[in-house]
mmCIF file with all atom_site columns, C-alpha atoms in Angstrom:
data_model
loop_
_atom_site.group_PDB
_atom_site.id
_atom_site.type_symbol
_atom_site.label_atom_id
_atom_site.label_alt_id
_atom_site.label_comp_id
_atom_site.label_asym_id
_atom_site.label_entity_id
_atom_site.label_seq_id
_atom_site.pdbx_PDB_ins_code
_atom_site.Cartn_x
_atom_site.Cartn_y
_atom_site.Cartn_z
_atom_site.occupancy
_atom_site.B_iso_or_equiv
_atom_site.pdbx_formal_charge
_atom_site.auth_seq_id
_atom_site.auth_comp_id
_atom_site.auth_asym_id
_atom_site.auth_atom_id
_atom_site.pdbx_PDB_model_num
ATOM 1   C CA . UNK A 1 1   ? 0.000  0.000  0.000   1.00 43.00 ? 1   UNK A CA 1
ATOM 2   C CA . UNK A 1 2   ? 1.755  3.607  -0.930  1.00 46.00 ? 2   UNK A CA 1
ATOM 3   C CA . UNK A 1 3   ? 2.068  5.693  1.550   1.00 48.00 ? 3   UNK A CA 1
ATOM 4   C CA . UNK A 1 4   ? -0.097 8.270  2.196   1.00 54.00 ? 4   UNK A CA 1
ATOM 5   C CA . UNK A 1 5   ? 0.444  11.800 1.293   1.00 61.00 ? 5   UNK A CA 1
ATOM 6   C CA . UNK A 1 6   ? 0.520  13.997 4.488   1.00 75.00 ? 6   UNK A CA 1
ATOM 7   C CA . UNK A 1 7   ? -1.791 17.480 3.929   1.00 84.00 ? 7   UNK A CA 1
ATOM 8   C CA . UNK A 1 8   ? 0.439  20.650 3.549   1.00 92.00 ? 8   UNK A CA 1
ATOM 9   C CA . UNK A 1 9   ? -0.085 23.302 5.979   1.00 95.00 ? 9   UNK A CA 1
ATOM 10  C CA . UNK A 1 10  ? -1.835 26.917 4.532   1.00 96.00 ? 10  UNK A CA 1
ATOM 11  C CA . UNK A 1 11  ? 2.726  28.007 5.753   1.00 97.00 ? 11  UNK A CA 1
ATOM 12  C CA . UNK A 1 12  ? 3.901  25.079 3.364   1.00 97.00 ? 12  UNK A CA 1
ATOM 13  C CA . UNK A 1 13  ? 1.757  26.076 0.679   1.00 98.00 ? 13  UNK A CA 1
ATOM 14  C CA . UNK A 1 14  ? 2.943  29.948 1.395   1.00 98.00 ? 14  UNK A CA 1
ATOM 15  C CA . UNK A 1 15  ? 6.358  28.885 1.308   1.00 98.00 ? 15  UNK A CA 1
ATOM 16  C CA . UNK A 1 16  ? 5.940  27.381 -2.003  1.00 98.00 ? 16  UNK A CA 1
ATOM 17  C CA . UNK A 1 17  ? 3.970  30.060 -3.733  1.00 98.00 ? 17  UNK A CA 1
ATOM 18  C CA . UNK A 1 18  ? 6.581  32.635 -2.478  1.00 97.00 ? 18  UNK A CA 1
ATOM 19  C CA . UNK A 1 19  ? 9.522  30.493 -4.354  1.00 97.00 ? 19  UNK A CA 1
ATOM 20  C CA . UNK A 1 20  ? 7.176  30.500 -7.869  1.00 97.00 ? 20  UNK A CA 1
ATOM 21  C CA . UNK A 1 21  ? 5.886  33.899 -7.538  1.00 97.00 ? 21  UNK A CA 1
ATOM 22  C CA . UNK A 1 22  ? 9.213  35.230 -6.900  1.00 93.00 ? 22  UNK A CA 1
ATOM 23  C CA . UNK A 1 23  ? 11.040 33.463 -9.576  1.00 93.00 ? 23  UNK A CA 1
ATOM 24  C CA . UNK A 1 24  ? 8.044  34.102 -12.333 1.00 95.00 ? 24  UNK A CA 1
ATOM 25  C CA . UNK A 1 25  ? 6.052  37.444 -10.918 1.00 94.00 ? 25  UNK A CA 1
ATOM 26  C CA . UNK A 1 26  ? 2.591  37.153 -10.608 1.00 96.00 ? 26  UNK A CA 1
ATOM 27  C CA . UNK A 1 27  ? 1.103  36.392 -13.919 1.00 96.00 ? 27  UNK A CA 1
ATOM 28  C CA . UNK A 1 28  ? 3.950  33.531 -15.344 1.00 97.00 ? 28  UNK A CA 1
ATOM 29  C CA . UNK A 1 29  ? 2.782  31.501 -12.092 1.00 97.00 ? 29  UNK A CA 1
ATOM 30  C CA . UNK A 1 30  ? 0.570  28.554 -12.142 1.00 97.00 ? 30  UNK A CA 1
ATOM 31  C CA . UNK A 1 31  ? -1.248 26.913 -9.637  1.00 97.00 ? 31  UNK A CA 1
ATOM 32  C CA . UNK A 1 32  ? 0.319  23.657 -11.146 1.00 97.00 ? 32  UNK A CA 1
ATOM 33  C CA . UNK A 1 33  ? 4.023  25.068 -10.415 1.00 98.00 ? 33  UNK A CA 1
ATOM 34  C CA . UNK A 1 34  ? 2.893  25.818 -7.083  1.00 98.00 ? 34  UNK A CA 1
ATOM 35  C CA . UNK A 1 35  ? 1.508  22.348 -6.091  1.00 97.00 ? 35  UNK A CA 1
ATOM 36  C CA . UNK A 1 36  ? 4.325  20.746 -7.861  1.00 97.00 ? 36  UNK A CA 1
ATOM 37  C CA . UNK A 1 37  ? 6.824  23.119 -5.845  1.00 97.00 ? 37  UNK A CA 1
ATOM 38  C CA . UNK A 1 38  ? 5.243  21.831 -2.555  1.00 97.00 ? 38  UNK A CA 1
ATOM 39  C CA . UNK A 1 39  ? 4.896  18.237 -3.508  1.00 96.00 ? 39  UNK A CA 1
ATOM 40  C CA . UNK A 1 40  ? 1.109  18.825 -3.309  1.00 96.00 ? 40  UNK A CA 1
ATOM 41  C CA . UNK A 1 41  ? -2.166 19.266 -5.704  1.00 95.00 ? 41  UNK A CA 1
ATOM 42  C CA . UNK A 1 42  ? -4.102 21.872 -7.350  1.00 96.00 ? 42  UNK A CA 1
ATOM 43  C CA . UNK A 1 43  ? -7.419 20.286 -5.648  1.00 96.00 ? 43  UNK A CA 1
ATOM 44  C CA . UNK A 1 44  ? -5.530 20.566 -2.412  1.00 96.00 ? 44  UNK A CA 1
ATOM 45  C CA . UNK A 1 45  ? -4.175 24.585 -3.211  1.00 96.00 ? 45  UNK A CA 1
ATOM 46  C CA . UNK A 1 46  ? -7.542 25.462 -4.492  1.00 97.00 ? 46  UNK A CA 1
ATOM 47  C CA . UNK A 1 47  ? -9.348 23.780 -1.306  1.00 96.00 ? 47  UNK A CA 1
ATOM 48  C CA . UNK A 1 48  ? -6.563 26.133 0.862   1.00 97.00 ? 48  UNK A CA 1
ATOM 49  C CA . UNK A 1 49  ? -6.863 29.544 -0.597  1.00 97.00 ? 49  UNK A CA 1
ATOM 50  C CA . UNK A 1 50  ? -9.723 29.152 -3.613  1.00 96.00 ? 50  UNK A CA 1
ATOM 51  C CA . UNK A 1 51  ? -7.825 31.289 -6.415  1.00 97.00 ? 51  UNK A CA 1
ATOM 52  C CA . UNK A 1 52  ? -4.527 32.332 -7.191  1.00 97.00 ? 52  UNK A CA 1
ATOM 53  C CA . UNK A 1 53  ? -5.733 35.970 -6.281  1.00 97.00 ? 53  UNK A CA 1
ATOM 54  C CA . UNK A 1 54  ? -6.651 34.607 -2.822  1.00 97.00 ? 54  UNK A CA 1
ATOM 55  C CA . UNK A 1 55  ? -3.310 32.818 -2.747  1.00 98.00 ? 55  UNK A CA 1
ATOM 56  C CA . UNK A 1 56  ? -1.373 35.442 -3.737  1.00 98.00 ? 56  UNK A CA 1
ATOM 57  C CA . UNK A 1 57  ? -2.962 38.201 -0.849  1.00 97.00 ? 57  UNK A CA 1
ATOM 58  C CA . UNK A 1 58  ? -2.496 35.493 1.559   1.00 97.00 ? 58  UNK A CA 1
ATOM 59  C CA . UNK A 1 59  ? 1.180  35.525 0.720   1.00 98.00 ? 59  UNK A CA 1
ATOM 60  C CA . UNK A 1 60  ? 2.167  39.288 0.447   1.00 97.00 ? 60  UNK A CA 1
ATOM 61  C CA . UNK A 1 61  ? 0.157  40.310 3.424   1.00 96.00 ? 61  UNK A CA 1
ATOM 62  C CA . UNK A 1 62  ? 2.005  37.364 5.770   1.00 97.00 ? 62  UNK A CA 1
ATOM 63  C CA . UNK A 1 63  ? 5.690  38.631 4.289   1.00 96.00 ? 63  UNK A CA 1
ATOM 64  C CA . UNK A 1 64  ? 4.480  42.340 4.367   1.00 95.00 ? 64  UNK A CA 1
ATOM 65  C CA . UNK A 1 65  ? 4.122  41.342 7.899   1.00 96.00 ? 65  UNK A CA 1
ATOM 66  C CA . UNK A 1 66  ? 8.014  39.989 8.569   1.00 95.00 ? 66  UNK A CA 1
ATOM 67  C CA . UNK A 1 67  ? 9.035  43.233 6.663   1.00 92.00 ? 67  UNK A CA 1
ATOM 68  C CA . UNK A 1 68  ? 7.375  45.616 8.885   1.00 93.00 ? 68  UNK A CA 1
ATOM 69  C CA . UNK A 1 69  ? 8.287  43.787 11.914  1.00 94.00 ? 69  UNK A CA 1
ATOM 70  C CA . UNK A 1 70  ? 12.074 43.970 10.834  1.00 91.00 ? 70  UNK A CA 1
ATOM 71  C CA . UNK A 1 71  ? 11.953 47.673 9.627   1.00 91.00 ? 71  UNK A CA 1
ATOM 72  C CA . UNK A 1 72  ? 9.696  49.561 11.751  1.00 92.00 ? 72  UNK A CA 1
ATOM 73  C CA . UNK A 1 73  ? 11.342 48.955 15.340  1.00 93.00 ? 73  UNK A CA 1
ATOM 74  C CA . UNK A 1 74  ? 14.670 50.368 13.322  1.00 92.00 ? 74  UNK A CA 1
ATOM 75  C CA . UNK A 1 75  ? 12.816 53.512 12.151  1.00 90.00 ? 75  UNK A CA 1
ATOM 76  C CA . UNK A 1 76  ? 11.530 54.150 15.509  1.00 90.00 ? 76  UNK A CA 1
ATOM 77  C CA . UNK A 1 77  ? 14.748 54.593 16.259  1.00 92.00 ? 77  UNK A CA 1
ATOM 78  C CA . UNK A 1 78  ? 15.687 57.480 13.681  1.00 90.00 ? 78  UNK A CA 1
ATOM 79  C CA . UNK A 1 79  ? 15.030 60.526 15.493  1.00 89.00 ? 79  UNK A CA 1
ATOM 80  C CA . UNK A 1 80  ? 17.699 62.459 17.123  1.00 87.00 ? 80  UNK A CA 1
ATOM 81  C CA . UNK A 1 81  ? 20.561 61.040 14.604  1.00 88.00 ? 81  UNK A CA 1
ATOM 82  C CA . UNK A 1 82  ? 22.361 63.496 11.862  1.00 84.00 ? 82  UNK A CA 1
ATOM 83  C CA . UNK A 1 83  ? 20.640 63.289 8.845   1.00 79.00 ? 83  UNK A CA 1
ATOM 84  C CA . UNK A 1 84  ? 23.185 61.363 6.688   1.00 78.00 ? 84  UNK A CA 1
ATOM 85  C CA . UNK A 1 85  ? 23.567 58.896 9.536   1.00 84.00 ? 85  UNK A CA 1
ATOM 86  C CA . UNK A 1 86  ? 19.557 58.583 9.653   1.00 84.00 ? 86  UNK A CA 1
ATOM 87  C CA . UNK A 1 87  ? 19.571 58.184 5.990   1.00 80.00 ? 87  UNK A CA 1
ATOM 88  C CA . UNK A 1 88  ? 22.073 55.577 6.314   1.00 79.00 ? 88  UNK A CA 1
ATOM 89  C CA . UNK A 1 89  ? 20.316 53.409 9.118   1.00 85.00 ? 89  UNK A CA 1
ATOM 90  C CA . UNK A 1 90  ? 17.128 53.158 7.138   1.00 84.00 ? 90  UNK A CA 1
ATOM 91  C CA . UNK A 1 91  ? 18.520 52.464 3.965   1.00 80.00 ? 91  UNK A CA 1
ATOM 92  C CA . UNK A 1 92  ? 20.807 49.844 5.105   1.00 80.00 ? 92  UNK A CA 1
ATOM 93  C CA . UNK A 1 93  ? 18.281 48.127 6.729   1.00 84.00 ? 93  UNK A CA 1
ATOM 94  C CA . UNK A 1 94  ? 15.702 47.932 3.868   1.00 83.00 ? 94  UNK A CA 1
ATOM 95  C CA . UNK A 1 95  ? 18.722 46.247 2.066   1.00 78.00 ? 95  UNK A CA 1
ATOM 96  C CA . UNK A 1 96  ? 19.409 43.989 4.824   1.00 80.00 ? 96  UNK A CA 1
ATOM 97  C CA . UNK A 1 97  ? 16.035 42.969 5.137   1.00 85.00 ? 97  UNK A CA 1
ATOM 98  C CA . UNK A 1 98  ? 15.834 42.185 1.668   1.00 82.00 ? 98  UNK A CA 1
ATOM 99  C CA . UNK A 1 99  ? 19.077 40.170 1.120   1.00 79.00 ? 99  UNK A CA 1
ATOM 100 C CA . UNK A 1 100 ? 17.673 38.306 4.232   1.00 82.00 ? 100 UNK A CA 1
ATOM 101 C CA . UNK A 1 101 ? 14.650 37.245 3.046   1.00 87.00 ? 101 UNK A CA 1
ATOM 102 C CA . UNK A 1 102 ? 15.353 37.667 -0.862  1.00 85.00 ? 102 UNK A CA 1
ATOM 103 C CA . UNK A 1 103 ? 11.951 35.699 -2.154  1.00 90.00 ? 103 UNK A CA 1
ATOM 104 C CA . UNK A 1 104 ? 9.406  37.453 0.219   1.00 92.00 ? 104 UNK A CA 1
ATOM 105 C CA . UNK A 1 105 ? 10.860 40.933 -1.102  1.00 89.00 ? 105 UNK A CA 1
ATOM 106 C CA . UNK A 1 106 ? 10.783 40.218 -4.338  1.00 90.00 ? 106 UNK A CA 1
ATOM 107 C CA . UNK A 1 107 ? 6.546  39.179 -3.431  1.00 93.00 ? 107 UNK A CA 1
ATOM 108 C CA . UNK A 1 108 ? 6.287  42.754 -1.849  1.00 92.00 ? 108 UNK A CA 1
ATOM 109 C CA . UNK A 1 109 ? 7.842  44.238 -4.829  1.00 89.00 ? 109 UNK A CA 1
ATOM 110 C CA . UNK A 1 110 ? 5.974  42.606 -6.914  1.00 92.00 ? 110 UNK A CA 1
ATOM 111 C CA . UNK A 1 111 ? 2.629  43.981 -5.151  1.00 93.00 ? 111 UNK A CA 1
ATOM 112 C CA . UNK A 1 112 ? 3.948  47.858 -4.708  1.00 90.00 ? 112 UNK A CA 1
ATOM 113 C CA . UNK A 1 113 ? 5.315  47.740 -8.606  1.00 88.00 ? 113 UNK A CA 1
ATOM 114 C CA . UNK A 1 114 ? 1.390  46.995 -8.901  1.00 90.00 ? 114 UNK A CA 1
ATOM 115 C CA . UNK A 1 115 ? 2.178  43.426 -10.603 1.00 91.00 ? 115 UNK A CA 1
ATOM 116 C CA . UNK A 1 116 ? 0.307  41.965 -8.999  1.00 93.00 ? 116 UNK A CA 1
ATOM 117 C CA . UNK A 1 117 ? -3.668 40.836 -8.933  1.00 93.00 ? 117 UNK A CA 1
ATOM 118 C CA . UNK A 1 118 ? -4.586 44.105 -7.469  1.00 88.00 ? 118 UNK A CA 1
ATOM 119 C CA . UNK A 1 119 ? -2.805 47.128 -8.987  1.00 83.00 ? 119 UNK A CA 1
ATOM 120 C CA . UNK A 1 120 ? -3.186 48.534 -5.789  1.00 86.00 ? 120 UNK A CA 1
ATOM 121 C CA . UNK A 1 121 ? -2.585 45.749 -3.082  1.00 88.00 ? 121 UNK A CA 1
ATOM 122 C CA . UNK A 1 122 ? 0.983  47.062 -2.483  1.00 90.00 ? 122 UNK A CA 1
ATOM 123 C CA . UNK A 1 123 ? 0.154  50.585 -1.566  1.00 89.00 ? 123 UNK A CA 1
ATOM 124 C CA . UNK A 1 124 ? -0.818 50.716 1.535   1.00 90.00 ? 124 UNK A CA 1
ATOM 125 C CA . UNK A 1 125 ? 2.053  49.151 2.897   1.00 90.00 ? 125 UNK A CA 1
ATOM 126 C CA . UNK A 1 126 ? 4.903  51.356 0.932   1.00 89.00 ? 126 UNK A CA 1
ATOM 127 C CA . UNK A 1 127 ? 2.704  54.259 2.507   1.00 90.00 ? 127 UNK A CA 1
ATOM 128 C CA . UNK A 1 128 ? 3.136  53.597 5.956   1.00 89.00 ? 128 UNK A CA 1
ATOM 129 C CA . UNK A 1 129 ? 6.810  52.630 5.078   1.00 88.00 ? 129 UNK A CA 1
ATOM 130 C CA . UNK A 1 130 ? 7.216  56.082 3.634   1.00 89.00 ? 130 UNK A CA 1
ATOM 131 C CA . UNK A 1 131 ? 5.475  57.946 6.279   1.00 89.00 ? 131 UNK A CA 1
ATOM 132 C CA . UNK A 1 132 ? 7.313  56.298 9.027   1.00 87.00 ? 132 UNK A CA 1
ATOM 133 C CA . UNK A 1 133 ? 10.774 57.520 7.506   1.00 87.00 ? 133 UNK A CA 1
ATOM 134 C CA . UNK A 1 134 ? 9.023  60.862 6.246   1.00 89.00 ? 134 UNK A CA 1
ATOM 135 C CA . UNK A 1 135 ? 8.274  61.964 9.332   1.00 88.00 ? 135 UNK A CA 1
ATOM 136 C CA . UNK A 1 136 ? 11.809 61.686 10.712  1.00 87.00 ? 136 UNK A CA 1
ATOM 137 C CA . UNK A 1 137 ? 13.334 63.471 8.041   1.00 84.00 ? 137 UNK A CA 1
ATOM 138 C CA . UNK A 1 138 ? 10.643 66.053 8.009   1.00 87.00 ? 138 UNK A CA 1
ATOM 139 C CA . UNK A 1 139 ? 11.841 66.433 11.683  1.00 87.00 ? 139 UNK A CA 1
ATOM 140 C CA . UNK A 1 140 ? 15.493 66.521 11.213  1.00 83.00 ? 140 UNK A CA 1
ATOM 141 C CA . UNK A 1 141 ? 15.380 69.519 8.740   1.00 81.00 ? 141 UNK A CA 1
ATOM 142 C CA . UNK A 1 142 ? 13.612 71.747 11.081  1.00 85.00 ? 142 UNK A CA 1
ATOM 143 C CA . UNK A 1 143 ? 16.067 71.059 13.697  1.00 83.00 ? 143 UNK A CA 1
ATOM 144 C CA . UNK A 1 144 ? 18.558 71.937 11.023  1.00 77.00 ? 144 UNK A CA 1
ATOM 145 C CA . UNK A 1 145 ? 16.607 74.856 10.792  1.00 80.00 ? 145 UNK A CA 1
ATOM 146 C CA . UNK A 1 146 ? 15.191 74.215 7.226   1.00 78.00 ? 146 UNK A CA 1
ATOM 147 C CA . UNK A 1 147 ? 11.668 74.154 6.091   1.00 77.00 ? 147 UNK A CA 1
ATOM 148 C CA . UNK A 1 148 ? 11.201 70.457 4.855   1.00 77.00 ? 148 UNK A CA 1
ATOM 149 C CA . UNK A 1 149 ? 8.162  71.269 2.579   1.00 77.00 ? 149 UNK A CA 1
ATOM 150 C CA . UNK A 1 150 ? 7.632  68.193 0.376   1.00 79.00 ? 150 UNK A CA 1
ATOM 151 C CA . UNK A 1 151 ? 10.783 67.386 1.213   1.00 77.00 ? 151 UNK A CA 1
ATOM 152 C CA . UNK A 1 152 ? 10.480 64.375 3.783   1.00 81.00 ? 152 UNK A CA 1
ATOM 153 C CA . UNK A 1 153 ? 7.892  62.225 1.827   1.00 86.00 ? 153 UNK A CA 1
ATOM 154 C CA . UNK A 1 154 ? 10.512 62.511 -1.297  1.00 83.00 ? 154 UNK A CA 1
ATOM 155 C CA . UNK A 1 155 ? 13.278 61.230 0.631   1.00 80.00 ? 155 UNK A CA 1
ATOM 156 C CA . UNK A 1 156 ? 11.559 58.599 2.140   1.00 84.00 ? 156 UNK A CA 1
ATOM 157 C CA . UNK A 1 157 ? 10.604 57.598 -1.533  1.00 84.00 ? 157 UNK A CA 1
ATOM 158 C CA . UNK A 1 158 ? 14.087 57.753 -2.930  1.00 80.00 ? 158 UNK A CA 1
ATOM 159 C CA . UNK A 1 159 ? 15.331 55.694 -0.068  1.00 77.00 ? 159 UNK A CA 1
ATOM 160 C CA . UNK A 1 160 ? 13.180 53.201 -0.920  1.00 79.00 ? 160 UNK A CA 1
ATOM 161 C CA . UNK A 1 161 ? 13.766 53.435 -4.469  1.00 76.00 ? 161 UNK A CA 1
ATOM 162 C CA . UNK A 1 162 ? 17.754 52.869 -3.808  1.00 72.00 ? 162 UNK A CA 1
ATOM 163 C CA . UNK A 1 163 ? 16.418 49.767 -1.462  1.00 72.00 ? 163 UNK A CA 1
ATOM 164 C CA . UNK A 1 164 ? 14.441 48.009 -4.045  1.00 74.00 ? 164 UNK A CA 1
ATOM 165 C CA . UNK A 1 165 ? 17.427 48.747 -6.702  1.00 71.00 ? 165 UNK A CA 1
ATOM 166 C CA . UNK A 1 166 ? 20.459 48.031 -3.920  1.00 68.00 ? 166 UNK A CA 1
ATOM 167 C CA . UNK A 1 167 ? 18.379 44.558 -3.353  1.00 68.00 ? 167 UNK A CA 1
ATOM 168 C CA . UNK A 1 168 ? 18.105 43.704 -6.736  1.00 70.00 ? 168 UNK A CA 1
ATOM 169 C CA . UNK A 1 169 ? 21.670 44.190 -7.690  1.00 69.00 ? 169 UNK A CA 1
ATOM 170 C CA . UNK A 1 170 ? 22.977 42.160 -4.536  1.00 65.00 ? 170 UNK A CA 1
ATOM 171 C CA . UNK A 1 171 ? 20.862 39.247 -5.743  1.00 63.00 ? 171 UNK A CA 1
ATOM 172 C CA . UNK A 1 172 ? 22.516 39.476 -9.260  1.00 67.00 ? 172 UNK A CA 1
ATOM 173 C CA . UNK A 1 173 ? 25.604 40.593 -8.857  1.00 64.00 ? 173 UNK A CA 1
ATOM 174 C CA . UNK A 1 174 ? 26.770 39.030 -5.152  1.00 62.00 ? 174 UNK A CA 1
ATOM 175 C CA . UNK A 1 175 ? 27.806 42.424 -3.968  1.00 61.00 ? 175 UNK A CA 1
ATOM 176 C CA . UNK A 1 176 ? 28.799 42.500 -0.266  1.00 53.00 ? 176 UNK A CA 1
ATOM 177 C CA . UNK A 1 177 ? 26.246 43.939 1.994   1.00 61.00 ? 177 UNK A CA 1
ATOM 178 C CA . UNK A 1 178 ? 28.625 47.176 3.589   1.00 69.00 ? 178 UNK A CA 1
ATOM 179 C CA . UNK A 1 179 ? 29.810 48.542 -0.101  1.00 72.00 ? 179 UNK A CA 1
ATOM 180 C CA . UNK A 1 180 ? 26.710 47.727 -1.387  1.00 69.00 ? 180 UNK A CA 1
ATOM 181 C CA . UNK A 1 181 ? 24.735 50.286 1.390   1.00 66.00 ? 181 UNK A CA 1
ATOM 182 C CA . UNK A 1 182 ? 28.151 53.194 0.904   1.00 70.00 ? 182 UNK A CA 1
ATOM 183 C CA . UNK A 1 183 ? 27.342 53.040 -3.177  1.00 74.00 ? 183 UNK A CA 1
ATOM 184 C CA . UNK A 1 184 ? 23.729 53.515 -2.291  1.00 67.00 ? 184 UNK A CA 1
ATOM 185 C CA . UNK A 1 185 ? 24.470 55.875 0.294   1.00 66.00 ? 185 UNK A CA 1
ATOM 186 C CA . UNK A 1 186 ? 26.526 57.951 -2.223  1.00 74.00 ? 186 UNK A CA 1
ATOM 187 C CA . UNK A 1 187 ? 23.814 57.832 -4.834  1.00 71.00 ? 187 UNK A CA 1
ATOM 188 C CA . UNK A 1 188 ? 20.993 59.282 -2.525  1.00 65.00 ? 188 UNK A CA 1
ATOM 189 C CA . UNK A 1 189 ? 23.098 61.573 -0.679  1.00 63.00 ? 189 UNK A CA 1
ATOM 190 C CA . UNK A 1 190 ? 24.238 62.683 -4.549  1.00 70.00 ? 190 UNK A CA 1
ATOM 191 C CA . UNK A 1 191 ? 20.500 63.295 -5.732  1.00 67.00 ? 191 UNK A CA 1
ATOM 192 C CA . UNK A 1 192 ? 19.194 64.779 -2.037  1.00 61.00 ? 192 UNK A CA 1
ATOM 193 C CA . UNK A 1 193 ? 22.130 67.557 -2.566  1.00 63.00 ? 193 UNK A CA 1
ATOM 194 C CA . UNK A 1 194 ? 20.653 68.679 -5.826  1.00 70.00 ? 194 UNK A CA 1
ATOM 195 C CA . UNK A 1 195 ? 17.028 68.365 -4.674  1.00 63.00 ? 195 UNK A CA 1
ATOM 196 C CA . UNK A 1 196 ? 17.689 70.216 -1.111  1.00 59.00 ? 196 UNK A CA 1
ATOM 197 C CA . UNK A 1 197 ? 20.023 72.634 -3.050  1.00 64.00 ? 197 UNK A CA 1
ATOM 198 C CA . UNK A 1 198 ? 16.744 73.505 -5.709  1.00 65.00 ? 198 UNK A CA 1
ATOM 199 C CA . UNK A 1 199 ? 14.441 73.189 -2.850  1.00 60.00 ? 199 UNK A CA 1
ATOM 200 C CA . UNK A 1 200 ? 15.998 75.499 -0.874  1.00 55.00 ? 200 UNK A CA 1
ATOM 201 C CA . UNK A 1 201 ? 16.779 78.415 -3.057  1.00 52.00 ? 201 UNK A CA 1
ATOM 202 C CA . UNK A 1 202 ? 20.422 77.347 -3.766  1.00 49.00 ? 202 UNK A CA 1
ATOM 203 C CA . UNK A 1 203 ? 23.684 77.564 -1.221  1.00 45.00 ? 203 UNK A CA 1
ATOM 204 C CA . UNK A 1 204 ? 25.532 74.859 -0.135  1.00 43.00 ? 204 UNK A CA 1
ATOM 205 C CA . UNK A 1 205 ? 23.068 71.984 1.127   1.00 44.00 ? 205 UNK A CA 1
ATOM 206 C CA . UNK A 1 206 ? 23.427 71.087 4.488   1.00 46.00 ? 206 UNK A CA 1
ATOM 207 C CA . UNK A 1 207 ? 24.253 67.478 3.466   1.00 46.00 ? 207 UNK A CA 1
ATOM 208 C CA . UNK A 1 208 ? 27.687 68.458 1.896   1.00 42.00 ? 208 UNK A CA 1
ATOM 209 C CA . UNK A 1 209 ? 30.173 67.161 4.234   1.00 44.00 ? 209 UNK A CA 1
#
């Protein structure tokens, strides 16, 4: 008698969907390369989450989850640092988090580039993960004594921007973690300058070391 096949859990399934979504984005997945990728069934995947839509929402909301949890206690702890050091923390710590866990970013990316089933799905979260940073920033330049104006939601944006990109290229090039965060670093820092230096009527931005 064979032996019998022992029912994934809804995590197993997760688990699996995260390796196909990452690897083929949201519409090149099947359900079949997810059941085959966790030694399961489509009858068995459809009984767990009912569509790929549902399967999908299921997956980026539990890895939006681990992101949040890694990122958020670090932003808390922004305020109070120089600016290029704040800029630093946060950015190297999106990167971290996403050379960590390399498949569930590429799922949150995925669902913020609006890939996925619901253009908008991804939104929310890079909101609150733009806020949280925006707010610090926003902070910092009025203790500098500058008026931050749009200012602190564009950072935050081009932070994450570098993140996504400094990700991508560590997972395709193998660049070490440390002089992959200085190059991003130097990139932001490089646009910030010129946008601080338009914003702010010209002068020396208080950036330039």
């Amino acid at each position: 008698m064979p032996p019998t096949r022992r029912r994934p859990t809804d995590d197993q399934l997760l688990d699996a969907a995260r390796v196909v979504f990452a690897a083929s984005g949201y519409r090149r997945a099947s359900m079949e390369a997810i059941a085959r990728e966790a030694n399961s069934t489509k009858p068995t995947l459809y009984a767990h989450f009912g569509s790929k839509e549902e399967l999908f929402g299921r997956l980026f909301r539990r890895e939006a989850d681990i992101m949040e949890a890694a990122l958020l206690p670090v932003y808390a702890d922004l305020p109070g640092r120089p600016l290029r050091e704040m800029l630093e923390v946060a950015l190297g710590a999106a990167v971290r988090y996403g050379l960590a866990h390399p498949e569930g970013a590429r799922v949150v990316a995925i669902a913020i580039n609006g890939r996925g089933p619901e253009p908008t799905l991804g939104r929310a979260l890079l909101e609150r993960l733009i806020d949280a940073i925006a707010g610090v920033v926003e902070e910092t330049l009025r203790r500098e004594g500058r008026d931050p104006g749009p200012l602190g939601r564009m950072i935050a944006a081009m932070i994450w921007g570098a993140a996504i990109e400094a990700t991508r290229v560590a997972h395709t090039m193998g660049v070490a973690t440390p002089e992959l965060v200085e190059w991003q670093i130097i990139y932001l820092l490089g646009g910030l300058e010129a946008a601080l230096a338009h914003a702010l009527d010209g002068g020396r931005p208080p950036l330039a070391d």
